mmCIF file of C-alpha atoms in Angstrom:
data_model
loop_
_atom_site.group_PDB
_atom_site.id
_atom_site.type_symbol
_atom_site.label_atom_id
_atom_site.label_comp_id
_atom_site.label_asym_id
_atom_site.label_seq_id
_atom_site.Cartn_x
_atom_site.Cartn_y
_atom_site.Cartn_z
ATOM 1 C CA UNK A 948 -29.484 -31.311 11.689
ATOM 2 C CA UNK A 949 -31.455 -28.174 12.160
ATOM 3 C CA UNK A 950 -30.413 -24.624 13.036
ATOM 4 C CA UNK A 951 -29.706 -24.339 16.788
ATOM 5 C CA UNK A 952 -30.279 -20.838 17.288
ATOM 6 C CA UNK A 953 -32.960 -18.130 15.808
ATOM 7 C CA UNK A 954 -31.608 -15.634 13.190
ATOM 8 C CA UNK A 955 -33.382 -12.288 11.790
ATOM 9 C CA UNK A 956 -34.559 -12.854 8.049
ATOM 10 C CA UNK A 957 -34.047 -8.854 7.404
ATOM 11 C CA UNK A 958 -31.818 -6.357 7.756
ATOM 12 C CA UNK A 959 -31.527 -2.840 7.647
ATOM 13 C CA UNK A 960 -27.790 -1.490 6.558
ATOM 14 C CA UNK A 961 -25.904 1.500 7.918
ATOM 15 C CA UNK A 962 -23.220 3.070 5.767
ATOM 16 C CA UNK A 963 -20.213 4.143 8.264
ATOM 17 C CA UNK A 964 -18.979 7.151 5.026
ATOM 18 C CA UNK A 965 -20.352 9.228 2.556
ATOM 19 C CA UNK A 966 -20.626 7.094 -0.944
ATOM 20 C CA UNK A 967 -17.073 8.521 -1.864
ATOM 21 C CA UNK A 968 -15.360 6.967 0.547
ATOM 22 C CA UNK A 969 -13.591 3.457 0.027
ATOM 23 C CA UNK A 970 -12.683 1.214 3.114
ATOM 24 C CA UNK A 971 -10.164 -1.775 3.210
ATOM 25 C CA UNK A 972 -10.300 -3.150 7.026
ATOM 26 C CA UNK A 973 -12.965 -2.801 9.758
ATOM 27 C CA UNK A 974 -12.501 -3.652 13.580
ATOM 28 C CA UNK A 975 -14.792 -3.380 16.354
ATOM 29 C CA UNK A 976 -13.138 -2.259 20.115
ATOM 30 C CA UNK A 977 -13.633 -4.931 23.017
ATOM 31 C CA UNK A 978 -17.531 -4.380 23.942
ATOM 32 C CA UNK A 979 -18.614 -3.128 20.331
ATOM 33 C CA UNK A 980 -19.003 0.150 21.250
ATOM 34 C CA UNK A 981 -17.338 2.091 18.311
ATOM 35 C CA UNK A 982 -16.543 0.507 15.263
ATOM 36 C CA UNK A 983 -13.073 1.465 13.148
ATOM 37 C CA UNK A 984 -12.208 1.436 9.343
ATOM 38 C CA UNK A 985 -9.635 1.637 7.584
ATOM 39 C CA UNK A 986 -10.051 4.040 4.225
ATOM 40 C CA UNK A 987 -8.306 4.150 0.921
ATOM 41 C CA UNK A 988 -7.283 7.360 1.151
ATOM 42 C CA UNK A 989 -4.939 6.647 4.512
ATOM 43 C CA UNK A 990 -7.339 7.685 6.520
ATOM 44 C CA UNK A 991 -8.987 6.102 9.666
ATOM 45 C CA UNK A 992 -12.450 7.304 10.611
ATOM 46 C CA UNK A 993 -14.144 5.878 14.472
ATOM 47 C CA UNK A 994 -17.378 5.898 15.476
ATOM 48 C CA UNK A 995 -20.238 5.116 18.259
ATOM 49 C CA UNK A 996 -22.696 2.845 16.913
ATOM 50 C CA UNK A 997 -26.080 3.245 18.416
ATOM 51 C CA UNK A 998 -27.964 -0.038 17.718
ATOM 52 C CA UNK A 999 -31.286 0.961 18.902
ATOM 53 C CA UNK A 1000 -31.540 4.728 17.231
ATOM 54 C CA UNK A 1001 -30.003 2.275 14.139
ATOM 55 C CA UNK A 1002 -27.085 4.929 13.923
ATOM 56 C CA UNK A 1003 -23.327 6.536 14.459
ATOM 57 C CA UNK A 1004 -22.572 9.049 16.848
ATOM 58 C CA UNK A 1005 -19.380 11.317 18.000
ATOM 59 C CA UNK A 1006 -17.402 10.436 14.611
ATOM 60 C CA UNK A 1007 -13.578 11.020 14.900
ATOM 61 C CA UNK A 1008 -11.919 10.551 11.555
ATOM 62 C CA UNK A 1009 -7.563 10.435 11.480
ATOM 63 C CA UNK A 1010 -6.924 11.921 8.277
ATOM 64 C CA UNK A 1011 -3.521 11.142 6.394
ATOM 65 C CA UNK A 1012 -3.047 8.566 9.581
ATOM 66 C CA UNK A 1013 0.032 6.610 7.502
ATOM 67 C CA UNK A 1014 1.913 7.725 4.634
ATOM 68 C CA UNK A 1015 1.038 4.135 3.131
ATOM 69 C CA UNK A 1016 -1.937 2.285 2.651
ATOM 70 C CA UNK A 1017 -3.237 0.527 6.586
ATOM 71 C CA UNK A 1018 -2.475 -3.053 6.139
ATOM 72 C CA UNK A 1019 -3.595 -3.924 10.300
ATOM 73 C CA UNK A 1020 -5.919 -2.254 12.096
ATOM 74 C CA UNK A 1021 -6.476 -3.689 15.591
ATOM 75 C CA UNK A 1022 -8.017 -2.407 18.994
ATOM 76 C CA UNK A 1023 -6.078 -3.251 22.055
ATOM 77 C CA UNK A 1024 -7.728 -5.950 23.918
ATOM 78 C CA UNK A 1025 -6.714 -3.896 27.365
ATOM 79 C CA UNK A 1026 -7.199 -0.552 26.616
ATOM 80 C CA UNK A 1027 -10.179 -0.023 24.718
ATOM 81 C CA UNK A 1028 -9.882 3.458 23.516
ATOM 82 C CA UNK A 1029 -6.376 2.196 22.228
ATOM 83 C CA UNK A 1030 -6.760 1.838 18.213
ATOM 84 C CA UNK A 1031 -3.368 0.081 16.514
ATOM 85 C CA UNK A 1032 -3.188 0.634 12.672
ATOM 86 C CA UNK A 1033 0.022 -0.925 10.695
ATOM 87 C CA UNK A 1034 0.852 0.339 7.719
ATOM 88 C CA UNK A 1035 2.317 -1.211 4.524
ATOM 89 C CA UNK A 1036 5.292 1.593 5.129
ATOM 90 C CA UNK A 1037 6.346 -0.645 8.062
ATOM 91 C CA UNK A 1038 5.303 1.916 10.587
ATOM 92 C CA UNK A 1039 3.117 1.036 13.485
ATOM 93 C CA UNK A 1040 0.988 3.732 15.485
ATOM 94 C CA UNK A 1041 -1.522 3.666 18.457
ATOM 95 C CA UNK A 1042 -4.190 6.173 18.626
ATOM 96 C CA UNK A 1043 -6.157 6.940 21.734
ATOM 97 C CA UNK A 1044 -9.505 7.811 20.289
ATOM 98 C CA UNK A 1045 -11.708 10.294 22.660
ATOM 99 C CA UNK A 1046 -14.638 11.573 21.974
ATOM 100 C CA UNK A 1047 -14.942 13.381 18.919
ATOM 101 C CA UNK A 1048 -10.797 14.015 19.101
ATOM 102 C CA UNK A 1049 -8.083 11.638 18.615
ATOM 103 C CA UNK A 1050 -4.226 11.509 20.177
ATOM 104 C CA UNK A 1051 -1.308 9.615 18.780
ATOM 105 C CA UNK A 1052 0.181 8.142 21.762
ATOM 106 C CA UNK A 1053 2.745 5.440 20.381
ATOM 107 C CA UNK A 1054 4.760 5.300 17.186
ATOM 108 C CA UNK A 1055 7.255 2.241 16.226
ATOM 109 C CA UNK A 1056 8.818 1.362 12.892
ATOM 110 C CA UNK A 1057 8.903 -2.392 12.056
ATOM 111 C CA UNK A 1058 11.335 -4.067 10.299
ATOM 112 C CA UNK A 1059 11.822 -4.256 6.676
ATOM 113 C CA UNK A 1060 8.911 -6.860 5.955
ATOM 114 C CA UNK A 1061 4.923 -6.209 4.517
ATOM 115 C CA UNK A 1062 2.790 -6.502 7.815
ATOM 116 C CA UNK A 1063 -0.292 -8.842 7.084
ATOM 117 C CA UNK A 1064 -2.171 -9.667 10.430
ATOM 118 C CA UNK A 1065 -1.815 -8.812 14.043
ATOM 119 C CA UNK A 1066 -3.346 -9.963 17.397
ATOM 120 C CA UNK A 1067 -3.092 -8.976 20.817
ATOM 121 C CA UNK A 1068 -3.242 -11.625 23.795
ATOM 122 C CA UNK A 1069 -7.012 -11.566 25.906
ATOM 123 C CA UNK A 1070 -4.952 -9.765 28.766
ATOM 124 C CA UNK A 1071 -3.173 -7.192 26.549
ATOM 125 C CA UNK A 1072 0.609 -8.360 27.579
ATOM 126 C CA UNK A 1073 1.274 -9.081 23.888
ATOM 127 C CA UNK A 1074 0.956 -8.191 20.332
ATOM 128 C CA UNK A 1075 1.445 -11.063 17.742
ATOM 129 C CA UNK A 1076 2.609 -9.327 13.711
ATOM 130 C CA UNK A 1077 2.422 -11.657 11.183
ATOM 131 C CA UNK A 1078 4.064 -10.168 7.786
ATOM 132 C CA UNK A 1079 4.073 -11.572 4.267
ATOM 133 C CA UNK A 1080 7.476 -13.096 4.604
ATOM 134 C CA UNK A 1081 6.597 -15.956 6.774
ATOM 135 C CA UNK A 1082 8.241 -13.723 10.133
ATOM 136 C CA UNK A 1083 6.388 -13.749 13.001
ATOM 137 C CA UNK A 1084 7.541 -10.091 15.782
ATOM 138 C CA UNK A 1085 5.999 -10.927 19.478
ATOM 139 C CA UNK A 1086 6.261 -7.373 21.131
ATOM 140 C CA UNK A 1087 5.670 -6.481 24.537
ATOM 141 C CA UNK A 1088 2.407 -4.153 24.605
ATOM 142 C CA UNK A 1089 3.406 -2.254 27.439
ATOM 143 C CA UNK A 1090 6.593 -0.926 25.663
ATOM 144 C CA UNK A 1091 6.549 -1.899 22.398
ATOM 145 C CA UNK A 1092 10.228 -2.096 21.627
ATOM 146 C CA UNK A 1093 12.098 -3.867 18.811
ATOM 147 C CA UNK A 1094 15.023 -4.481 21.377
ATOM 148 C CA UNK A 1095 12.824 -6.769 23.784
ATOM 149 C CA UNK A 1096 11.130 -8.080 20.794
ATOM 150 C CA UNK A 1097 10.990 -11.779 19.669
ATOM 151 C CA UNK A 1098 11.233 -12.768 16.086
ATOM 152 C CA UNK A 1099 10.695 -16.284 14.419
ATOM 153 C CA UNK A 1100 10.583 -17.326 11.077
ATOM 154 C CA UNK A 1101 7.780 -19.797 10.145
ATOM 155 C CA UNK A 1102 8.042 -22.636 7.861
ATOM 156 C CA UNK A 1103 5.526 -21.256 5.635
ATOM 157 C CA UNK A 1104 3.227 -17.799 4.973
ATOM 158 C CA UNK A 1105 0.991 -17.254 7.888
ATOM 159 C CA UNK A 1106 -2.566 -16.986 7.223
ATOM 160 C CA UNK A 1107 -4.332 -16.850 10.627
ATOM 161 C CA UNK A 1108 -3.195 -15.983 14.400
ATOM 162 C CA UNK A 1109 -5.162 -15.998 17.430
ATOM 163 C CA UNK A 1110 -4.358 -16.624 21.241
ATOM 164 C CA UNK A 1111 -6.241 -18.917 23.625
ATOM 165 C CA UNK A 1112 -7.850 -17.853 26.035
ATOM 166 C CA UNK A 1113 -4.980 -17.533 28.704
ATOM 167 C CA UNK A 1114 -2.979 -15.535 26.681
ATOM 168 C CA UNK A 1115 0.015 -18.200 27.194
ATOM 169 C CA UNK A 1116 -0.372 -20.165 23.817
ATOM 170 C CA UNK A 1117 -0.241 -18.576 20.486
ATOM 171 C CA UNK A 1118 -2.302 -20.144 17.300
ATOM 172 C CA UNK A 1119 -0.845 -19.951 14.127
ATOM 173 C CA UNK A 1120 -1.840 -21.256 10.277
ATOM 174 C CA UNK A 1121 0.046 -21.633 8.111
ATOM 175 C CA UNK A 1122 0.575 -21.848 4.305
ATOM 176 C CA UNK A 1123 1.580 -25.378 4.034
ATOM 177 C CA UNK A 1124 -1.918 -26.527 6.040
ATOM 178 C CA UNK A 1125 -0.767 -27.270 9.356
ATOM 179 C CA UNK A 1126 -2.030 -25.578 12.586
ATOM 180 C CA UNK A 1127 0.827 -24.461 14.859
ATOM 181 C CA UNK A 1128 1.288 -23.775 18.536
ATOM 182 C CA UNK A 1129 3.294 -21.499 20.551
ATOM 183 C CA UNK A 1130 3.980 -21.501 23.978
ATOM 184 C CA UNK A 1131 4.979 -17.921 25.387
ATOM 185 C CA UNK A 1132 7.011 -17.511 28.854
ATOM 186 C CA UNK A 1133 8.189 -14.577 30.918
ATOM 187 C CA UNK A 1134 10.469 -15.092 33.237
ATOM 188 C CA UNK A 1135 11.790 -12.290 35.530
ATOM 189 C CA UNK A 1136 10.949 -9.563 32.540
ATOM 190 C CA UNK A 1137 12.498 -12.146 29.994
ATOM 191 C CA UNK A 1138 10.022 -13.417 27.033
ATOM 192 C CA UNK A 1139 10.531 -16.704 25.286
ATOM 193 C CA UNK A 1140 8.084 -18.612 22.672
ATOM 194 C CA UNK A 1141 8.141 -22.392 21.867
ATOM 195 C CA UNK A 1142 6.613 -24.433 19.276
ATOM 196 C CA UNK A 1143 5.051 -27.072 21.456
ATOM 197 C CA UNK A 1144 2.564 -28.555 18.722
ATOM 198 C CA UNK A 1145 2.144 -29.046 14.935
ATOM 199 C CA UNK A 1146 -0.670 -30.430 13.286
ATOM 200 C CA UNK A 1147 -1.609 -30.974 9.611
ATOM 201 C CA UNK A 1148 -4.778 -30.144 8.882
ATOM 202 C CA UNK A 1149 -5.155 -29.502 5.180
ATOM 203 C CA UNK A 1150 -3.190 -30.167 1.470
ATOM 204 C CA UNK A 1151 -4.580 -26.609 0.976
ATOM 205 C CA UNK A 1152 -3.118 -23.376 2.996
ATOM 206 C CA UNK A 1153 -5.239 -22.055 5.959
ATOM 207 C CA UNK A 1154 -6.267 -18.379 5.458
ATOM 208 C CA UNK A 1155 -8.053 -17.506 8.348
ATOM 209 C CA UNK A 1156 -8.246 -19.244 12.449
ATOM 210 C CA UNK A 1157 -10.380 -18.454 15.193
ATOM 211 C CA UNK A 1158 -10.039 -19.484 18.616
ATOM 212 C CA UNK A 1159 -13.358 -20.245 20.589
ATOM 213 C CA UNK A 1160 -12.598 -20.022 24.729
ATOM 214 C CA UNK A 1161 -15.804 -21.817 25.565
ATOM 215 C CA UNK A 1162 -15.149 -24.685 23.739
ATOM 216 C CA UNK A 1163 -11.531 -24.856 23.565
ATOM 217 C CA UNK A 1164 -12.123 -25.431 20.074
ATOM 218 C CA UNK A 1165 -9.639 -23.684 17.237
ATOM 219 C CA UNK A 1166 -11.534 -23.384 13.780
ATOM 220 C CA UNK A 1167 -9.367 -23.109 10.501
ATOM 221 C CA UNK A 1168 -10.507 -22.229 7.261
ATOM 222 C CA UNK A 1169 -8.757 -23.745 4.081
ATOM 223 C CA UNK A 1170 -8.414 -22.367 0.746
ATOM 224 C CA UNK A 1171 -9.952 -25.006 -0.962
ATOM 225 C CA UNK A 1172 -13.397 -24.337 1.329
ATOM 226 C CA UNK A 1173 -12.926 -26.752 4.056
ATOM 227 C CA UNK A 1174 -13.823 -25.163 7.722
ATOM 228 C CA UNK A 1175 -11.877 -27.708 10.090
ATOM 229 C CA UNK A 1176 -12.848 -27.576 13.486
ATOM 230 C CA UNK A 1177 -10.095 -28.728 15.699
ATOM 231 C CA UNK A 1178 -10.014 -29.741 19.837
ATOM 232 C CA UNK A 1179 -7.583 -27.657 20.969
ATOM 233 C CA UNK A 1180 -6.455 -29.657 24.031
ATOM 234 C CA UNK A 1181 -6.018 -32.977 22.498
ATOM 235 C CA UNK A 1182 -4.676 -30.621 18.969
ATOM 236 C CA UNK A 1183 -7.122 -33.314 16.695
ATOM 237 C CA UNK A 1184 -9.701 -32.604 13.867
ATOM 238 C CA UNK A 1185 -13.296 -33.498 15.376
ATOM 239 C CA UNK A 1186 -15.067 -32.675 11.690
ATOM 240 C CA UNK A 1187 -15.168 -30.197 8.463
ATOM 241 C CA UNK A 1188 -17.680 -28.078 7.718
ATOM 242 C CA UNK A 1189 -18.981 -26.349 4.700
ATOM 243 C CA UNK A 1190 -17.245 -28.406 2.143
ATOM 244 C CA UNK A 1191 -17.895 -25.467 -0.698
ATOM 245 C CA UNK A 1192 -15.899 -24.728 -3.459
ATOM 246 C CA UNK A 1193 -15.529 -21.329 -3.677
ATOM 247 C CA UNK A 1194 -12.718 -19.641 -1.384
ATOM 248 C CA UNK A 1195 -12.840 -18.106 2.004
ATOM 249 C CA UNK A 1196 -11.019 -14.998 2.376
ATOM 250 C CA UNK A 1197 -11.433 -14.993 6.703
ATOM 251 C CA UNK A 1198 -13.674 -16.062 9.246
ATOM 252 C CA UNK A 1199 -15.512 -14.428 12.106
ATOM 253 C CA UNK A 1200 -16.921 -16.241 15.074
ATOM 254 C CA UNK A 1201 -19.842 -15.783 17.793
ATOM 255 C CA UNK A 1202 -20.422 -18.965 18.198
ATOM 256 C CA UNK A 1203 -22.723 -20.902 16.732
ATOM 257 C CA UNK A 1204 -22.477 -18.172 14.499
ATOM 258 C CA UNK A 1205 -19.562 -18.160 11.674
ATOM 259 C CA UNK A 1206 -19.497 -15.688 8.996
ATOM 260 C CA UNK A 1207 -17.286 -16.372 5.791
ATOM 261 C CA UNK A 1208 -16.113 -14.194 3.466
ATOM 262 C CA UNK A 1209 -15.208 -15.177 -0.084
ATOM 263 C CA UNK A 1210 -12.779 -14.453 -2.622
ATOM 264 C CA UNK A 1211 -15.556 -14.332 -5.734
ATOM 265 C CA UNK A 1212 -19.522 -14.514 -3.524
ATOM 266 C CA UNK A 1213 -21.206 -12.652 -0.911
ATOM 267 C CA UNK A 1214 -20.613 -13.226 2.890
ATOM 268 C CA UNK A 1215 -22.633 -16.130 4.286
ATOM 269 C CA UNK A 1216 -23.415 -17.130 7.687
ATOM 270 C CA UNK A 1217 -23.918 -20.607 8.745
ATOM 271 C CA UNK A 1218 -25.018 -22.198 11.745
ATOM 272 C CA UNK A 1219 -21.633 -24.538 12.932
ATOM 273 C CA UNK A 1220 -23.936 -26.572 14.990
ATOM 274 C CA UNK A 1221 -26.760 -27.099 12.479
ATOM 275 C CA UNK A 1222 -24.265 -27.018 10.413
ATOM 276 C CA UNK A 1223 -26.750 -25.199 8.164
ATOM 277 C CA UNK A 1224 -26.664 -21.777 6.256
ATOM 278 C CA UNK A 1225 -28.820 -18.828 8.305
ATOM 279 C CA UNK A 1226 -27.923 -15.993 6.096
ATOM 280 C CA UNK A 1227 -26.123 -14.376 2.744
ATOM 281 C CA UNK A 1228 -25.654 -10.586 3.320
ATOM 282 C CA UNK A 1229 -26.445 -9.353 0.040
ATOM 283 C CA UNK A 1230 -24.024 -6.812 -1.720
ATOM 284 C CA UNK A 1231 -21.093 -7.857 -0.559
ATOM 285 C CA UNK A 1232 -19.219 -9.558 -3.046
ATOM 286 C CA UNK A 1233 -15.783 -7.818 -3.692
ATOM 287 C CA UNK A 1234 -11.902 -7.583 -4.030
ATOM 288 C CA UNK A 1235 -12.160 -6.549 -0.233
ATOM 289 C CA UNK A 1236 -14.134 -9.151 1.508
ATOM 290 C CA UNK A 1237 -14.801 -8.575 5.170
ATOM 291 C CA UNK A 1238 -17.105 -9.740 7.742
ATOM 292 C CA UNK A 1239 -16.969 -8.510 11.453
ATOM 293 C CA UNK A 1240 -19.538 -9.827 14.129
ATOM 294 C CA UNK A 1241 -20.248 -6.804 16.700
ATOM 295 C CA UNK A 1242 -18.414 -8.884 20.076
ATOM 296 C CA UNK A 1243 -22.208 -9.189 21.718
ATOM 297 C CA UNK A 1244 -24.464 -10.036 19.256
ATOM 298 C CA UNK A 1245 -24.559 -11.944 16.233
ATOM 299 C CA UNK A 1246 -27.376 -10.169 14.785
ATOM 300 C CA UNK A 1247 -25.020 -6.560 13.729
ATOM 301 C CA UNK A 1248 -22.408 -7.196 11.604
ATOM 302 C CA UNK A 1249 -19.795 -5.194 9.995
ATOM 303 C CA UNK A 1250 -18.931 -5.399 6.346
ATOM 304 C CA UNK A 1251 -17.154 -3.878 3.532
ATOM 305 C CA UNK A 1252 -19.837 -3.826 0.550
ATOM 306 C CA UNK A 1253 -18.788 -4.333 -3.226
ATOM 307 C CA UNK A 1254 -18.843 -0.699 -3.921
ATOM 308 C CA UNK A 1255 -15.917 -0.625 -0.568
ATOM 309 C CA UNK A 1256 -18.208 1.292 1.980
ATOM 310 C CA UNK A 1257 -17.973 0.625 5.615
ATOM 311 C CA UNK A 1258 -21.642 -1.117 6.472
ATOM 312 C CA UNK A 1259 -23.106 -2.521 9.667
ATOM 313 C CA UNK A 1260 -25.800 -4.679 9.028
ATOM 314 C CA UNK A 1261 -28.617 -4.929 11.999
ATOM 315 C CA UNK A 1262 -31.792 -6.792 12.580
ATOM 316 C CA UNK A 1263 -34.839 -4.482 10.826
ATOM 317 C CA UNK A 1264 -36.826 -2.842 13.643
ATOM 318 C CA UNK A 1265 -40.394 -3.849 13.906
ATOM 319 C CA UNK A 1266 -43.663 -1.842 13.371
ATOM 320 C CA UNK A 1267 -47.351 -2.060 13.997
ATOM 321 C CA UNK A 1268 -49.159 -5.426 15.316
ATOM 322 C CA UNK A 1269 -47.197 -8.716 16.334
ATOM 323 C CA UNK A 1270 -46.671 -10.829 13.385
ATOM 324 C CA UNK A 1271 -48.424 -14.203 13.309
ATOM 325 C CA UNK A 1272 -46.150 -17.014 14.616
ATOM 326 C CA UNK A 1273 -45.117 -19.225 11.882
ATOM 327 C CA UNK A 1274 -46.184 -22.704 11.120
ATOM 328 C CA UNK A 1275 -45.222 -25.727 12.426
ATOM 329 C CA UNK A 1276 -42.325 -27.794 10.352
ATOM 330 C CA UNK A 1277 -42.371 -31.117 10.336
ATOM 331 C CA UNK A 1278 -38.685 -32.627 10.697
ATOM 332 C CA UNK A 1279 -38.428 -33.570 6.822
ATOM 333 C CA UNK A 1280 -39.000 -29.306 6.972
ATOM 334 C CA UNK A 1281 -42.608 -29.471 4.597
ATOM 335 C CA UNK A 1282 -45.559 -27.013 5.950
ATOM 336 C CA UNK A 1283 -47.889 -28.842 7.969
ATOM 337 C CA UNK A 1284 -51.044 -27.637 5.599
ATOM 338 C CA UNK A 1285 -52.833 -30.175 3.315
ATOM 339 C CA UNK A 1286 -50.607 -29.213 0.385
ATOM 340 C CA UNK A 1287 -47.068 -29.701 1.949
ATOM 341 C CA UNK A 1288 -46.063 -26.739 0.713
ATOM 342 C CA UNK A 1289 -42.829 -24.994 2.218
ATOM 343 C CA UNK A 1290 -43.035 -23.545 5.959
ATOM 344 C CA UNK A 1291 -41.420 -20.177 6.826
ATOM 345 C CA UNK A 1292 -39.203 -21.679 9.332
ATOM 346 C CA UNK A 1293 -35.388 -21.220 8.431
ATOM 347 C CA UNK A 1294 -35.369 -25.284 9.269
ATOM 348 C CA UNK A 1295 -36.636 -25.855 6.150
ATOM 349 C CA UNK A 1296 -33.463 -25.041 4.241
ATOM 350 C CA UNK A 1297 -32.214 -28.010 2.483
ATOM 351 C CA UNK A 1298 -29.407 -26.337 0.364
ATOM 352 C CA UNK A 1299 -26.078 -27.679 3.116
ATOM 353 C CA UNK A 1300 -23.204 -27.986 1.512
ATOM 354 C CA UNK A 1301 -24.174 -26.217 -1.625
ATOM 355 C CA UNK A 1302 -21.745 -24.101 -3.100
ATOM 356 C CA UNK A 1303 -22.112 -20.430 -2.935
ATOM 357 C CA UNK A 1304 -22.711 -20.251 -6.756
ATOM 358 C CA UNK A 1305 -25.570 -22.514 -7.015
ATOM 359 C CA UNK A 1306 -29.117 -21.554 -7.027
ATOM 360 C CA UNK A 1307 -30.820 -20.792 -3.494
ATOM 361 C CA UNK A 1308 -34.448 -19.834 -2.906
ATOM 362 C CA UNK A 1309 -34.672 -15.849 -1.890
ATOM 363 C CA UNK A 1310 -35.097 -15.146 1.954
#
């Protein structure tokens, strides 16, 4: 296979902080407009990314935002000045983020249990928390109340949610392997949830799931480096990707794109078509591995570095004449001059399926 869309071969990085601060979590808001992390110091700091001046604008930063550490830190899918942060000291806040000023609008405190993910449905009805404990809270986003909120307890750790695209089913994987799917109802202001499917998809837990609308597809990565790639209609496994053995930490989708962050290598993007490896964003190896696509384009993404800086990655601008157009590649991907040597063409990557700690030629 060969790589089914084109893909900058340099960057230039943007550091979100100053090179004291340390960030844990990064989330961009609906249309990638600003861009939110999460610091070590309980602080949140916001910004406007400006991809074409290649840099952040109108910088609000929450200091002290939790009295704990930010475990979540989410951007309402309705509201998209709305930032949600949950912190490890069970509280949950929203934050209306203007510009340059910020406005706590919403405070709740969770039950007793370590918060570890959260989602909110595509149409904003509903906010999925996921703790440590294997409990999953579904809260109404328009109140947010523990009184109207629904509570079930999993049959294993969670380690991905995500809704589909109708905001009716919710995704969930779990720590056994299996992929498992929840049906949510209202009726006359009443909410209800239902398991309606269970699949096994791995010996090894899942860590991370997205859900992809335009192809109905769910995609599940495993601890032991699988990427499974599920129909989510028919709720089978169509193939597995990367088979690598290093860990994943989480995923992040724009399709074709996927980027995967690891427990012990740098982020690497691959090509889920192709099924070929486009990129490895240098530098960011680390206890905090985190990869964000911006929502519109697969060519700026957010990362935590191995230092623990906030950095966007975009594609380098380019200066002074047009570059000459690369050669052509043959299909077994040699250069098409009399010595066969290697093209520039990213087709000519041979190295699928290699694991991330094996030699790879420089890009």
């Amino acid at each position: 296979m060969t790589i089914t869309f084109s893909y900058p071969r340099e960057f230039d990085t943007l550091s979100l902080d100053p090179p004291h601060f340390r960030s844990s979590l990064l989330a961009w808001d609906a249309d990638g407009t600003r861009i939110a992390c999460a610091r070590t110091d309980r602080s949140i700091k916001v910004a406007k990314l400006d991809p074409v001046r290649q840099k952040f604008d109108d910088s609000v930063v929450i200091t002290a935002a939790h009295e704990s550490p930010v475990a979540v830190l989410i951007w309402d899918s309705r509201v998209n000045a709305r930032l949600t942060a949950i912190s490890t000291d069970f509280t949950l806040k929203v934050w209306e983020i203007k510009t340059k000023a910020h406005k706590l609008v919403r405070s709740l405190k969770l039950p007793n249990s370590a918060p570890a993910l959260a989602k909110y449905s595509p149409d904003g009805r509903y906010l999925a928390i996921a703790d440590k404990e294997a409990t999953l809270i579904l809260l109404d986003s328009s109140a947010l109340q523990l009184n109207t909120a629904i509570s079930v307890k999993m049959s294993a750790q969670i380690g991905g949610i995500d809704w589909d695209a109708d905001s009716k089913t919710l995704v969930c994987g779990l720590a056994n392997g299996s992929l498992q799917l929840y049906r949510v109802q209202n009726t006359n202001g009443l909410h209800a949830i239902e398991l309606i499917q269970s699949l096994h998809l791995s010996d090894s837990p899942v860590v991370s799931i997205k859900y992809i609308a335009d192809r109905n597809q769910i995609i599940a990565a495993a601890l032991d480096g699988q990427l499974l790639v599920v129909d989510a209609q028919l709720l089978i496994c169509t193939k597995s990707l990367y088979n690598l053995d290093d860990a994943p930490v989480c995923i992040d989708i724009l399709a074709p794109a996927v980027a995967i962050s690891y427990q012990n290598n740098n982020v690497r993007i691959f090509d889920m078509d192709g099924e070929e490896e486009v990129h490895e964003v240098k530098n960011s190896k680390g206890d905090g591995a985190l990869a964000r696509f911006h929502p519109q384009s697969r060519e700026i993404l957010a990362y935590i570095d191995s230092s623990g800086k906030a950095t966007v990655m975009v594609a380098k601008k380019r200066t002074g004449p047009a570059r000459a157009p690369p050669r052509p590649v043959s299909s077994r991907g040699r250069g098409s001059g009399p010595s066969g040597s290697s093209g520039s063409s990213r087709t000519s990557r041979s190295d699928r399926f290699e694991r991330p700690g094996a030699k790879r030629p420089k890009y």
